[in-house]
């Protein structure tokens, strides 16, 4: 990279609104009573907030075609920009705390702002500025006041992506940084478009070749319900459930109430199964974040959120209870002739996901 070029990490990628355009086009087709845009063979992916749809889609892409060099470079740009934005948010949080008596913060803040301004200057910046910025960020994070802000921030404690990036600053801010598979899975990017389509074309598994489109629909503002009738020819549905949120609630606009997250997922799954036009032949329910679920059970008993549960306060038993609840919902709507399969996994674990995806492929082909 020459000094006259903008560093990759300082460029902000343009927003991709192709999904929004397509959604508007389909609205027009619905008004005319016809639909001309539809994948020939596809699997529909559903899941509520925090269920891990984005990570699942990345795992599918890694397992299928993978990310080529230009795609990784673009993701590297996003990761580096996200890291700098996170630092700025931390600095904003420090403004609510009393002045640092040691004057370390003003000096570190000044150094950070100078480094970011220097690296953003298209006429003077170079790749040599990135190690300078990495050193400056680490010096800033070493200031006691900044440490205090980070330790007191519930958002930081709950954001595993930010924690991951903070632990890899020298590597992420290095010149010509290219994200690894783990970086792609662990780092948080901008919210995905409402509709995401990805080619599900994994390596052939003996007599089980597969070449289909995975269509993911985000659940917000009624968008997912609008698309349900358009997915009537899906070969199968994949529904993601975040087990680790068993003790949390989310707002339900239909009933204007706070609902337990797993119960909300049950309601969403029920609404999909009850759509008369959905003719899918197989349902796959993936209970995600099983590792976090097992860890949290040691602190928050499952019965606190599901008092009707009478089993042991152990991850496998509690997960089996959730599985049975979903299976009952699946059978209620007269779909006993269809197949349902369930898996407990961790979408961040590449080894587990390879096994899960392979089993899904075999199941879909059968």
Tab-separated table of N, CA and C in Angstrom, residues 163-220:
chain	number	residue	atom	x	y	z
A	163	UNK	N	-14.778	-8.438	23.421
A	163	UNK	CA	-13.713	-9.015	24.243
A	163	UNK	C	-12.688	-9.732	23.371
A	164	UNK	N	-13.180	-10.446	22.367
A	164	UNK	CA	-12.278	-11.165	21.463
A	164	UNK	C	-11.377	-10.193	20.711
A	165	UNK	N	-11.962	-9.119	20.172
A	165	UNK	CA	-11.164	-8.151	19.418
A	165	UNK	C	-10.142	-7.459	20.312
A	166	UNK	N	-10.534	-7.146	21.543
A	166	UNK	CA	-9.614	-6.491	22.470
A	166	UNK	C	-8.411	-7.384	22.774
A	167	UNK	N	-8.619	-8.676	22.747
A	167	UNK	CA	-7.526	-9.596	23.040
A	167	UNK	C	-6.631	-9.884	21.862
A	168	UNK	N	-6.958	-9.306	20.702
A	168	UNK	CA	-6.157	-9.565	19.496
A	168	UNK	C	-5.805	-8.277	18.771
A	169	UNK	N	-5.622	-7.193	19.516
A	169	UNK	CA	-5.376	-5.879	18.905
A	169	UNK	C	-4.128	-5.864	18.017
A	170	UNK	N	-2.960	-6.353	18.477
A	170	UNK	CA	-1.773	-6.283	17.611
A	170	UNK	C	-1.967	-7.008	16.280
A	171	UNK	N	-2.622	-8.150	16.312
A	171	UNK	CA	-2.814	-8.913	15.079
A	171	UNK	C	-3.858	-8.262	14.174
A	172	UNK	N	-4.959	-7.788	14.768
A	172	UNK	CA	-6.016	-7.191	13.970
A	172	UNK	C	-5.560	-5.880	13.338
A	173	UNK	N	-4.768	-5.100	14.060
A	173	UNK	CA	-4.327	-3.812	13.535
A	173	UNK	C	-3.019	-3.908	12.751
A	174	UNK	N	-2.550	-5.117	12.495
A	174	UNK	CA	-1.319	-5.292	11.736
A	174	UNK	C	-1.527	-4.929	10.269
A	175	UNK	N	-0.458	-4.484	9.573
A	175	UNK	CA	-0.579	-4.210	8.135
A	175	UNK	C	-1.005	-5.456	7.374
A	176	UNK	N	-1.834	-5.260	6.358
A	176	UNK	CA	-2.312	-6.340	5.501
A	176	UNK	C	-3.010	-7.439	6.309
A	177	UNK	N	-3.733	-7.027	7.332
A	177	UNK	CA	-4.471	-7.992	8.158
A	177	UNK	C	-5.522	-8.715	7.324
A	178	UNK	N	-5.522	-10.039	7.419
A	178	UNK	CA	-6.539	-10.872	6.780
A	178	UNK	C	-7.174	-11.739	7.856
A	179	UNK	N	-8.473	-11.630	8.073
A	179	UNK	CA	-9.109	-12.386	9.164
A	179	UNK	C	-9.073	-13.888	8.935
A	180	UNK	N	-8.875	-14.613	10.006
A	180	UNK	CA	-8.921	-16.070	9.973
A	180	UNK	C	-10.381	-16.526	10.048
A	181	UNK	N	-10.588	-17.830	9.915
A	181	UNK	CA	-11.942	-18.363	10.047
A	181	UNK	C	-12.517	-18.049	11.424
A	182	UNK	N	-11.679	-18.174	12.464
A	182	UNK	CA	-12.146	-17.885	13.815
A	182	UNK	C	-12.510	-16.416	13.959
A	183	UNK	N	-11.719	-15.524	13.355
A	183	UNK	CA	-12.048	-14.098	13.394
A	183	UNK	C	-13.412	-13.850	12.763
A	184	UNK	N	-13.661	-14.464	11.634
A	184	UNK	CA	-14.936	-14.274	10.923
A	184	UNK	C	-16.101	-14.756	11.780
A	185	UNK	N	-15.890	-15.836	12.512
A	185	UNK	CA	-16.967	-16.374	13.337
A	185	UNK	C	-17.164	-15.579	14.618
A	186	UNK	N	-16.076	-15.071	15.205
A	186	UNK	CA	-16.171	-14.456	16.523
A	186	UNK	C	-16.489	-12.969	16.488
A	187	UNK	N	-16.085	-12.273	15.432
A	187	UNK	CA	-16.267	-10.819	15.390
A	187	UNK	C	-17.669	-10.453	14.928
A	188	UNK	N	-18.197	-9.406	15.517
A	188	UNK	CA	-19.540	-8.946	15.173
A	188	UNK	C	-19.454	-7.923	14.050
A	189	UNK	N	-20.336	-8.086	13.069
A	189	UNK	CA	-20.387	-7.162	11.949
A	189	UNK	C	-21.675	-6.355	12.025
A	190	UNK	N	-21.874	-5.501	11.026
A	190	UNK	CA	-23.110	-4.735	10.963
A	190	UNK	C	-24.293	-5.685	10.847
A	191	UNK	N	-25.490	-5.246	11.298
A	191	UNK	CA	-26.669	-6.126	11.193
A	191	UNK	C	-26.864	-6.625	9.769
A	192	UNK	N	-27.175	-7.907	9.648
A	192	UNK	CA	-27.379	-8.500	8.329
A	192	UNK	C	-28.630	-7.912	7.684
A	193	UNK	N	-28.698	-7.903	6.352
A	193	UNK	CA	-29.913	-7.446	5.672
A	193	UNK	C	-31.102	-8.307	6.104
A	194	UNK	N	-32.328	-7.790	5.935
A	194	UNK	CA	-33.509	-8.565	6.347
A	194	UNK	C	-33.583	-9.934	5.686
A	195	UNK	N	-33.202	-10.006	4.413
A	195	UNK	CA	-33.240	-11.262	3.692
A	195	UNK	C	-31.828	-11.622	3.242
A	196	UNK	N	-31.365	-12.800	3.611
A	196	UNK	CA	-30.029	-13.256	3.230
A	196	UNK	C	-30.159	-14.580	2.503
A	197	UNK	N	-29.534	-14.672	1.337
A	197	UNK	CA	-29.512	-15.922	0.580
A	197	UNK	C	-28.061	-16.354	0.393
A	198	UNK	N	-27.787	-17.611	0.670
A	198	UNK	CA	-26.435	-18.126	0.529
A	198	UNK	C	-26.505	-19.511	-0.096
A	199	UNK	N	-25.604	-19.781	-1.020
A	199	UNK	CA	-25.589	-21.073	-1.691
A	199	UNK	C	-25.070	-22.136	-0.740
A	200	UNK	N	-25.871	-23.154	-0.524
A	200	UNK	CA	-25.502	-24.267	0.345
A	200	UNK	C	-25.003	-25.388	-0.552
A	201	UNK	N	-23.694	-25.350	-0.837
A	201	UNK	CA	-23.102	-26.327	-1.743
A	201	UNK	C	-21.859	-26.929	-1.098
A	202	UNK	N	-22.056	-27.820	-0.135
A	202	UNK	CA	-20.919	-28.431	0.551
A	202	UNK	C	-20.249	-29.485	-0.319
A	203	UNK	N	-19.083	-29.967	0.110
A	203	UNK	CA	-18.432	-31.056	-0.629
A	203	UNK	C	-19.347	-32.269	-0.697
A	204	UNK	N	-19.352	-33.000	-1.814
A	204	UNK	CA	-20.226	-34.181	-1.939
A	204	UNK	C	-19.938	-35.204	-0.851
A	205	UNK	N	-20.996	-35.774	-0.306
A	205	UNK	CA	-20.857	-36.805	0.723
A	205	UNK	C	-21.337	-38.130	0.135
A	206	UNK	N	-20.430	-38.788	-0.552
A	206	UNK	CA	-20.761	-40.064	-1.188
A	206	UNK	C	-21.988	-39.917	-2.082
A	207	UNK	N	-23.060	-40.615	-1.728
A	207	UNK	CA	-24.261	-40.559	-2.565
A	207	UNK	C	-25.184	-39.425	-2.149
A	208	UNK	N	-24.699	-38.455	-1.335
A	208	UNK	CA	-25.559	-37.384	-0.856
A	208	UNK	C	-25.078	-36.020	-1.356
A	209	UNK	N	-25.071	-35.774	-2.653
A	209	UNK	CA	-24.712	-34.438	-3.138
A	209	UNK	C	-25.815	-33.446	-2.809
A	210	UNK	N	-25.459	-32.177	-2.707
A	210	UNK	CA	-26.466	-31.174	-2.382
A	210	UNK	C	-26.075	-29.855	-2.993
A	211	UNK	N	-27.044	-29.181	-3.570
A	211	UNK	CA	-26.829	-27.859	-4.154
A	211	UNK	C	-28.132	-27.094	-4.020
A	212	UNK	N	-28.272	-26.350	-2.925
A	212	UNK	CA	-29.508	-25.635	-2.661
A	212	UNK	C	-29.185	-24.253	-2.117
A	213	UNK	N	-30.205	-23.415	-1.997
A	213	UNK	CA	-30.055	-22.074	-1.463
A	213	UNK	C	-30.620	-22.026	-0.050
A	214	UNK	N	-29.860	-21.436	0.852
A	214	UNK	CA	-30.317	-21.249	2.224
A	214	UNK	C	-30.852	-19.821	2.326
A	215	UNK	N	-32.126	-19.671	2.620
A	215	UNK	CA	-32.781	-18.370	2.695
A	215	UNK	C	-33.065	-18.050	4.156
A	216	UNK	N	-32.468	-16.980	4.655
A	216	UNK	CA	-32.659	-16.562	6.041
A	216	UNK	C	-33.503	-15.297	6.080
A	217	UNK	N	-34.523	-15.294	6.930
A	217	UNK	CA	-35.429	-14.151	7.050
A	217	UNK	C	-35.376	-13.637	8.481
A	218	UNK	N	-35.003	-12.373	8.643
A	218	UNK	CA	-34.910	-11.786	9.974
A	218	UNK	C	-36.298	-11.504	10.519
A	219	UNK	N	-36.486	-11.770	11.793
A	219	UNK	CA	-37.780	-11.544	12.430
A	219	UNK	C	-37.843	-10.128	13.008
A	220	UNK	N	-38.397	-9.197	12.244
A	220	UNK	CA	-38.618	-7.858	12.759
A	220	UNK	C	-39.674	-7.148	11.913
